[in-house]
Amino acid sequence: MGLDDRKLAVLRAIVEDYVSTQEPVGSKALVERHQLGVSPATVRNDMAVLEEEGYIRQPHTSAGRVPTDRGYRLFVDRLSRVKPLSPAERRAIERFLVGAVDLDDVVHRTVRLLAQLTRQVAVVQYPSLARSSVRHLELVPISTTRLMLVMIADTGRVEQRLVELPGPVPADDVTDLRRLINEKLAGARLSDTPPLVQALVEEVPPKLRPTMTTLATVLLETLVERHEERIALAGTANLTRGGLLDFQGSLRPILEALEEEVVLLKLIGETEPSTTRVLIGDENEFDNLRAASVVSTGYGPGATIVGGLGVLGPTRMDYPGNIATVRAVARYVGELLAQN
């Protein structure tokens, strides 16, 4: 990469100015706004090199230039300094999240908060059952032949299933089954439960076996087979705030992509622990999102990642600010899940 420090400084100035003004940036404006220490002619020469190398482009015949996807990538990787959140922003995050009453509330508060702080589209994945552990299993008798099975995961997710029993079951037997199931499964990763459930059928006293066999089918369905993932979305209206150059003049492809849960899960649900992923423009594998950027990270209690969250917006976004906000919100949500 044959760019010297001065040309990198010019590129950084172009990115920062274009993000804040939404206007193509000219050499005269750069010299006036930034202490580059060189003449407009030198800046023009540097801009010509940056354009030749594919880091900036001229959107139309005006003198101004705008960054390309390649320019934004270099900015994110080498030139941007992650903005620390102000104490006021940190307090706002803490206050906003700390009053949450349950997991649904945590997710909906988180997605609204992200959209408000970044002014982008915010996406939050509910804690994935595939990455969760069993905290407690409750059996609630509805009648002598019907039970409600309630599974509470360590992430706060709750799954309920109605179980039709093969025959009447006394209350004492329900109590025994509840104890045996929790002794076996509490604390186990959901992905590790099938052999444990199978062992339960063989280990319970003979008189409980028919009921346990029926319960085992529903347990496996609840713990293993029904891993439908859920997504919360907020701030779609933020897409309309930009200039004509954002999204290549059409919002339709972006809006169509946002309707596909599979797309959103792929964007934010595959983030590695303690990393922030930034996908810029053409780096997105989905054609409809080639004019957008995504900043995402994983969240969860302690070092465990149970879901992803992030923001989506134009490539002309405040990367340092959005990266800092996404990281901070993920950290607070993780702490919240750890406390609960």
GROMACS .gro file of C-alpha atoms in nm:
model
  340
    1MET     CA    1   0.000   0.000   0.000
    2GLY     CA    2   0.203   0.292  -0.133
    3LEU     CA    3   0.030   0.576   0.051
    4ASP     CA    4   0.244   0.803   0.267
    5ASP     CA    5   0.121   0.963   0.589
    6ARG     CA    6   0.017   1.286   0.414
    7LYS     CA    7  -0.207   1.108   0.163
    8LEU     CA    8  -0.356   0.899   0.445
    9ALA     CA    9  -0.428   1.224   0.634
   10VAL     CA   10  -0.601   1.362   0.323
   11LEU     CA   11  -0.811   1.045   0.293
   12ARG     CA   12  -0.907   1.062   0.661
   13ALA     CA   13  -1.011   1.428   0.616
   14ILE     CA   14  -1.221   1.342   0.308
   15VAL     CA   15  -1.402   1.059   0.490
   16GLU     CA   16  -1.471   1.270   0.800
   17ASP     CA   17  -1.593   1.569   0.597
   18TYR     CA   18  -1.814   1.362   0.367
   19VAL     CA   19  -1.971   1.176   0.660
   20SER     CA   20  -2.055   1.501   0.839
   21THR     CA   21  -2.159   1.720   0.541
   22GLN     CA   22  -2.305   1.466   0.293
   23GLU     CA   23  -2.138   1.679   0.024
   24PRO     CA   24  -1.851   1.577  -0.209
   25VAL     CA   25  -1.529   1.721  -0.069
   26GLY     CA   26  -1.298   1.959  -0.262
   27SER     CA   27  -0.931   2.043  -0.204
   28LYS     CA   28  -1.007   2.403  -0.102
   29ALA     CA   29  -1.247   2.289   0.172
   30LEU     CA   30  -0.991   2.035   0.300
   31VAL     CA   31  -0.721   2.301   0.333
   32GLU     CA   32  -0.961   2.539   0.512
   33ARG     CA   33  -1.102   2.279   0.756
   34HIS     CA   34  -0.797   2.068   0.835
   35GLN     CA   35  -0.443   2.150   0.942
   36LEU     CA   36  -0.280   1.955   0.661
   37GLY     CA   37   0.021   2.189   0.644
   38VAL     CA   38   0.035   2.191   0.262
   39SER     CA   39  -0.098   2.400  -0.028
   40PRO     CA   40  -0.427   2.332  -0.212
   41ALA     CA   41  -0.218   2.229  -0.517
   42THR     CA   42  -0.043   1.958  -0.312
   43VAL     CA   43  -0.376   1.839  -0.175
   44ARG     CA   44  -0.513   1.823  -0.533
   45ASN     CA   45  -0.215   1.607  -0.634
   46ASP     CA   46  -0.271   1.378  -0.333
   47MET     CA   47  -0.640   1.350  -0.423
   48ALA     CA   48  -0.546   1.254  -0.779
   49VAL     CA   49  -0.327   0.971  -0.644
   50LEU     CA   50  -0.604   0.857  -0.405
   51GLU     CA   51  -0.849   0.853  -0.696
   52GLU     CA   52  -0.608   0.659  -0.915
   53GLU     CA   53  -0.560   0.402  -0.636
   54GLY     CA   54  -0.939   0.361  -0.602
   55TYR     CA   55  -0.983   0.517  -0.254
   56ILE     CA   56  -1.196   0.814  -0.365
   57ARG     CA   57  -1.409   0.889  -0.670
   58GLN     CA   58  -1.577   1.184  -0.841
   59PRO     CA   59  -1.955   1.127  -0.827
   60HIS     CA   60  -2.026   1.386  -1.097
   61THR     CA   61  -1.851   1.673  -1.272
   62SER     CA   62  -1.814   1.888  -0.959
   63ALA     CA   63  -1.466   1.934  -0.813
   64GLY     CA   64  -1.556   1.728  -0.505
   65ARG     CA   65  -1.466   1.368  -0.427
   66VAL     CA   66  -1.632   1.102  -0.213
   67PRO     CA   67  -1.476   0.790  -0.054
   68THR     CA   68  -1.517   0.451  -0.222
   69ASP     CA   69  -1.579   0.124  -0.034
   70ARG     CA   70  -1.204   0.069  -0.054
   71GLY     CA   71  -1.142   0.412   0.099
   72TYR     CA   72  -1.383   0.344   0.386
   73ARG     CA   73  -1.217   0.007   0.449
   74LEU     CA   74  -0.872   0.167   0.477
   75PHE     CA   75  -1.023   0.433   0.705
   76VAL     CA   76  -1.180   0.170   0.935
   77ASP     CA   77  -0.872  -0.053   0.942
   78ARG     CA   78  -0.596   0.205   0.975
   79LEU     CA   79  -0.715   0.562   1.011
   80SER     CA   80  -1.013   0.576   1.244
   81ARG     CA   81  -0.979   0.611   1.617
   82VAL     CA   82  -1.273   0.459   1.804
   83LYS     CA   83  -1.446   0.747   1.979
   84PRO     CA   84  -1.477   0.685   2.352
   85LEU     CA   85  -1.835   0.731   2.470
   86SER     CA   86  -1.896   1.034   2.686
   87PRO     CA   87  -1.993   0.981   3.053
   88ALA     CA   88  -2.342   1.109   2.960
   89GLU     CA   89  -2.377   0.847   2.685
   90ARG     CA   90  -2.262   0.572   2.920
   91ARG     CA   91  -2.512   0.682   3.186
   92ALA     CA   92  -2.787   0.695   2.923
   93ILE     CA   93  -2.716   0.335   2.817
   94GLU     CA   94  -2.707   0.214   3.176
   95ARG     CA   95  -3.028   0.397   3.274
   96PHE     CA   96  -3.211   0.282   2.963
   97LEU     CA   97  -3.127  -0.085   3.009
   98VAL     CA   98  -3.127  -0.121   3.387
   99GLY     CA   99  -3.508  -0.101   3.426
  100ALA     CA  100  -3.576  -0.397   3.195
  101VAL     CA  101  -3.816  -0.650   3.349
  102ASP     CA  102  -3.759  -0.957   3.129
  103LEU     CA  103  -3.573  -1.076   2.819
  104ASP     CA  104  -3.826  -0.931   2.573
  105ASP     CA  105  -3.793  -0.597   2.747
  106VAL     CA  106  -3.411  -0.616   2.737
  107VAL     CA  107  -3.411  -0.689   2.361
  108HIS     CA  108  -3.664  -0.418   2.275
  109ARG     CA  109  -3.492  -0.157   2.490
  110THR     CA  110  -3.155  -0.252   2.336
  111VAL     CA  111  -3.272  -0.223   1.976
  112ARG     CA  112  -3.444   0.114   2.038
  113LEU     CA  113  -3.139   0.246   2.222
  114LEU     CA  114  -2.901   0.143   1.942
  115ALA     CA  115  -3.120   0.308   1.679
  116GLN     CA  116  -3.142   0.631   1.883
  117LEU     CA  117  -2.770   0.654   1.965
  118THR     CA  118  -2.638   0.571   1.617
  119ARG     CA  119  -2.928   0.705   1.406
  120GLN     CA  120  -2.902   0.391   1.194
  121VAL     CA  121  -3.117   0.079   1.158
  122ALA     CA  122  -3.056  -0.137   1.467
  123VAL     CA  123  -3.081  -0.517   1.471
  124VAL     CA  124  -3.069  -0.737   1.783
  125GLN     CA  125  -3.083  -1.117   1.780
  126TYR     CA  126  -3.263  -1.276   2.074
  127PRO     CA  127  -3.028  -1.502   2.271
  128SER     CA  128  -2.989  -1.812   2.058
  129LEU     CA  129  -3.129  -2.130   2.213
  130ALA     CA  130  -2.853  -2.320   2.036
  131ARG     CA  131  -2.599  -2.137   2.255
  132SER     CA  132  -2.801  -2.145   2.579
  133SER     CA  133  -2.809  -2.375   2.882
  134VAL     CA  134  -3.102  -2.501   3.087
  135ARG     CA  135  -3.157  -2.299   3.403
  136HIS     CA  136  -3.477  -2.471   3.519
  137LEU     CA  137  -3.757  -2.691   3.390
  138GLU     CA  138  -4.103  -2.654   3.542
  139LEU     CA  139  -4.394  -2.897   3.510
  140VAL     CA  140  -4.729  -2.728   3.577
  141PRO     CA  141  -5.032  -2.963   3.606
  142ILE     CA  142  -5.328  -2.833   3.402
  143SER     CA  143  -5.534  -3.146   3.468
  144THR     CA  144  -5.453  -3.509   3.561
  145THR     CA  145  -5.375  -3.585   3.194
  146ARG     CA  146  -5.223  -3.256   3.081
  147LEU     CA  147  -4.909  -3.064   3.181
  148MET     CA  148  -4.749  -2.736   3.086
  149LEU     CA  149  -4.373  -2.781   3.034
  150VAL     CA  150  -4.182  -2.456   3.089
  151MET     CA  151  -3.812  -2.437   3.000
  152ILE     CA  152  -3.617  -2.136   3.131
  153ALA     CA  153  -3.275  -2.087   2.971
  154ASP     CA  154  -2.979  -1.918   3.140
  155THR     CA  155  -3.020  -1.628   2.894
  156GLY     CA  156  -3.374  -1.561   3.014
  157ARG     CA  157  -3.549  -1.717   2.716
  158VAL     CA  158  -3.863  -1.904   2.814
  159GLU     CA  159  -4.019  -2.183   2.605
  160GLN     CA  160  -4.359  -2.336   2.692
  161ARG     CA  161  -4.519  -2.653   2.558
  162LEU     CA  162  -4.849  -2.825   2.637
  163VAL     CA  163  -4.805  -3.200   2.700
  164GLU     CA  164  -5.094  -3.449   2.660
  165LEU     CA  165  -5.015  -3.742   2.892
  166PRO     CA  166  -5.094  -4.109   2.811
  167GLY     CA  167  -5.308  -4.139   3.127
  168PRO     CA  168  -5.387  -3.969   3.461
  169VAL     CA  169  -5.075  -3.878   3.662
  170PRO     CA  170  -5.093  -3.810   4.040
  171ALA     CA  171  -4.951  -3.479   4.173
  172ASP     CA  172  -4.677  -3.665   4.367
  173ASP     CA  173  -4.554  -3.826   4.043
  174VAL     CA  174  -4.537  -3.482   3.875
  175THR     CA  175  -4.326  -3.360   4.170
  176ASP     CA  176  -4.091  -3.660   4.134
  177LEU     CA  177  -4.058  -3.609   3.759
  178ARG     CA  178  -3.985  -3.238   3.803
  179ARG     CA  179  -3.705  -3.319   4.051
  180LEU     CA  180  -3.551  -3.596   3.836
  181ILE     CA  181  -3.560  -3.383   3.518
  182ASN     CA  182  -3.394  -3.084   3.687
  183GLU     CA  183  -3.128  -3.298   3.856
  184LYS     CA  184  -3.038  -3.434   3.512
  185LEU     CA  185  -3.071  -3.128   3.288
  186ALA     CA  186  -3.022  -2.809   3.494
  187GLY     CA  187  -2.701  -2.640   3.381
  188ALA     CA  188  -2.664  -2.852   3.066
  189ARG     CA  189  -2.610  -2.687   2.726
  190LEU     CA  190  -2.922  -2.735   2.515
  191SER     CA  191  -2.710  -2.893   2.244
  192ASP     CA  192  -2.587  -3.156   2.494
  193THR     CA  193  -2.931  -3.260   2.624
  194PRO     CA  194  -3.049  -3.539   2.384
  195PRO     CA  195  -2.849  -3.824   2.545
  196LEU     CA  196  -2.944  -3.694   2.892
  197VAL     CA  197  -3.314  -3.696   2.803
  198GLN     CA  198  -3.277  -4.046   2.662
  199ALA     CA  199  -3.105  -4.160   2.982
  200LEU     CA  200  -3.391  -4.016   3.190
  201VAL     CA  201  -3.641  -4.248   3.020
  202GLU     CA  202  -3.431  -4.550   3.116
  203GLU     CA  203  -3.346  -4.430   3.469
  204VAL     CA  204  -3.688  -4.327   3.609
  205PRO     CA  205  -3.888  -4.580   3.816
  206PRO     CA  206  -4.101  -4.813   3.597
  207LYS     CA  207  -4.432  -4.653   3.703
  208LEU     CA  208  -4.310  -4.310   3.571
  209ARG     CA  209  -4.171  -4.445   3.245
  210PRO     CA  210  -4.481  -4.402   3.020
  211THR     CA  211  -4.518  -4.038   3.133
  212MET     CA  212  -4.143  -3.975   3.102
  213THR     CA  213  -4.143  -4.122   2.748
  214THR     CA  214  -4.411  -3.872   2.642
  215LEU     CA  215  -4.229  -3.588   2.819
  216ALA     CA  216  -3.902  -3.687   2.652
  217THR     CA  217  -4.049  -3.629   2.305
  218VAL     CA  218  -4.167  -3.280   2.399
  219LEU     CA  219  -3.841  -3.207   2.585
  220LEU     CA  220  -3.631  -3.292   2.280
  221GLU     CA  221  -3.855  -3.077   2.063
  222THR     CA  222  -3.823  -2.788   2.310
  223LEU     CA  223  -3.453  -2.820   2.387
  224VAL     CA  224  -3.309  -2.925   2.055
  225GLU     CA  225  -3.532  -2.925   1.753
  226ARG     CA  226  -3.712  -2.592   1.774
  227HIS     CA  227  -3.426  -2.348   1.747
  228GLU     CA  228  -3.612  -2.084   1.554
  229GLU     CA  229  -3.412  -1.765   1.594
  230ARG     CA  230  -3.580  -1.431   1.654
  231ILE     CA  231  -3.474  -1.081   1.555
  232ALA     CA  232  -3.578  -0.734   1.673
  233LEU     CA  233  -3.546  -0.435   1.439
  234ALA     CA  234  -3.575  -0.059   1.500
  235GLY     CA  235  -3.491   0.269   1.329
  236THR     CA  236  -3.581   0.183   0.969
  237ALA     CA  237  -3.694   0.546   0.922
  238ASN     CA  238  -3.329   0.651   0.980
  239LEU     CA  239  -3.253   0.525   0.628
  240THR     CA  240  -3.435   0.827   0.484
  241ARG     CA  241  -3.209   1.083   0.656
  242GLY     CA  242  -2.928   1.065   0.401
  243GLY     CA  243  -2.839   1.246   0.081
  244LEU     CA  244  -2.903   1.146  -0.280
  245LEU     CA  245  -2.577   0.950  -0.303
  246ASP     CA  246  -2.669   0.715  -0.018
  247PHE     CA  247  -2.794   0.372  -0.135
  248GLN     CA  248  -2.736   0.466  -0.501
  249GLY     CA  249  -3.063   0.655  -0.510
  250SER     CA  250  -3.298   0.370  -0.410
  251LEU     CA  251  -3.402   0.240  -0.068
  252ARG     CA  252  -3.611  -0.047  -0.205
  253PRO     CA  253  -3.334  -0.316  -0.212
  254ILE     CA  254  -3.232  -0.230   0.146
  255LEU     CA  255  -3.591  -0.245   0.272
  256GLU     CA  256  -3.645  -0.579   0.096
  257ALA     CA  257  -3.331  -0.719   0.262
  258LEU     CA  258  -3.447  -0.598   0.604
  259GLU     CA  259  -3.766  -0.805   0.566
  260GLU     CA  260  -3.562  -1.127   0.542
  261GLU     CA  261  -3.482  -1.265   0.889
  262VAL     CA  262  -3.234  -1.510   0.735
  263VAL     CA  263  -3.037  -1.217   0.590
  264LEU     CA  264  -3.036  -1.027   0.920
  265LEU     CA  265  -2.927  -1.335   1.116
  266LYS     CA  266  -2.640  -1.391   0.876
  267LEU     CA  267  -2.534  -1.028   0.911
  268ILE     CA  268  -2.525  -1.011   1.290
  269GLY     CA  269  -2.564  -1.367   1.420
  270GLU     CA  270  -2.224  -1.499   1.313
  271THR     CA  271  -1.996  -1.261   1.500
  272GLU     CA  272  -1.698  -1.406   1.684
  273PRO     CA  273  -1.657  -1.337   2.059
  274SER     CA  274  -1.501  -1.000   2.151
  275THR     CA  275  -1.468  -0.883   1.792
  276THR     CA  276  -1.650  -0.607   1.609
  277ARG     CA  277  -1.720  -0.687   1.245
  278VAL     CA  278  -1.753  -0.410   0.987
  279LEU     CA  279  -1.887  -0.502   0.643
  280ILE     CA  280  -1.862  -0.219   0.390
  281GLY     CA  281  -2.061  -0.200   0.067
  282ASP     CA  282  -1.950  -0.473  -0.174
  283GLU     CA  283  -1.813  -0.682   0.116
  284ASN     CA  284  -2.178  -0.773   0.190
  285GLU     CA  285  -2.264  -1.106   0.030
  286PHE     CA  286  -2.625  -0.997  -0.031
  287ASP     CA  287  -2.671  -0.798  -0.352
  288ASN     CA  288  -2.943  -0.581  -0.197
  289LEU     CA  289  -2.701  -0.457   0.070
  290ARG     CA  290  -2.410  -0.363  -0.156
  291ALA     CA  291  -2.482   0.006  -0.092
  292ALA     CA  292  -2.489  -0.038   0.288
  293SER     CA  293  -2.248  -0.100   0.575
  294VAL     CA  294  -2.302  -0.316   0.882
  295VAL     CA  295  -2.128  -0.285   1.220
  296SER     CA  296  -2.195  -0.585   1.447
  297THR     CA  297  -2.066  -0.771   1.750
  298GLY     CA  298  -2.165  -1.062   1.973
  299TYR     CA  299  -2.307  -1.024   2.323
  300GLY     CA  300  -2.362  -1.251   2.621
  301PRO     CA  301  -2.289  -1.308   2.990
  302GLY     CA  302  -1.915  -1.316   3.063
  303ALA     CA  303  -1.717  -1.471   2.779
  304THR     CA  304  -2.020  -1.660   2.643
  305ILE     CA  305  -2.170  -1.524   2.321
  306VAL     CA  306  -2.544  -1.595   2.298
  307GLY     CA  307  -2.647  -1.358   2.019
  308GLY     CA  308  -2.546  -1.073   1.793
  309LEU     CA  309  -2.641  -0.708   1.763
  310GLY     CA  310  -2.547  -0.429   1.529
  311VAL     CA  311  -2.644  -0.141   1.306
  312LEU     CA  312  -2.695  -0.104   0.933
  313GLY     CA  313  -2.678   0.218   0.735
  314PRO     CA  314  -2.518   0.392   0.439
  315THR     CA  315  -2.147   0.340   0.369
  316ARG     CA  316  -2.123   0.709   0.458
  317MET     CA  317  -2.164   0.643   0.831
  318ASP     CA  318  -1.977   0.749   1.142
  319TYR     CA  319  -1.771   0.431   1.177
  320PRO     CA  320  -1.571   0.529   1.491
  321GLY     CA  321  -1.887   0.641   1.675
  322ASN     CA  322  -2.097   0.343   1.566
  323ILE     CA  323  -1.826   0.090   1.652
  324ALA     CA  324  -1.791   0.240   2.002
  325THR     CA  325  -2.169   0.245   2.059
  326VAL     CA  326  -2.227  -0.111   1.935
  327ARG     CA  327  -1.944  -0.239   2.159
  328ALA     CA  328  -2.066  -0.046   2.466
  329VAL     CA  329  -2.430  -0.156   2.429
  330ALA     CA  330  -2.321  -0.519   2.380
  331ARG     CA  331  -2.111  -0.500   2.696
  332TYR     CA  332  -2.399  -0.359   2.902
  333VAL     CA  333  -2.644  -0.621   2.772
  334GLY     CA  334  -2.391  -0.894   2.858
  335GLU     CA  335  -2.357  -0.758   3.212
  336LEU     CA  336  -2.734  -0.746   3.246
  337LEU     CA  337  -2.768  -1.111   3.140
  338ALA     CA  338  -2.488  -1.211   3.376
  339GLN     CA  339  -2.663  -1.042   3.673
  340ASN     CA  340  -2.992  -1.213   3.598
   0.00000   0.00000   0.00000
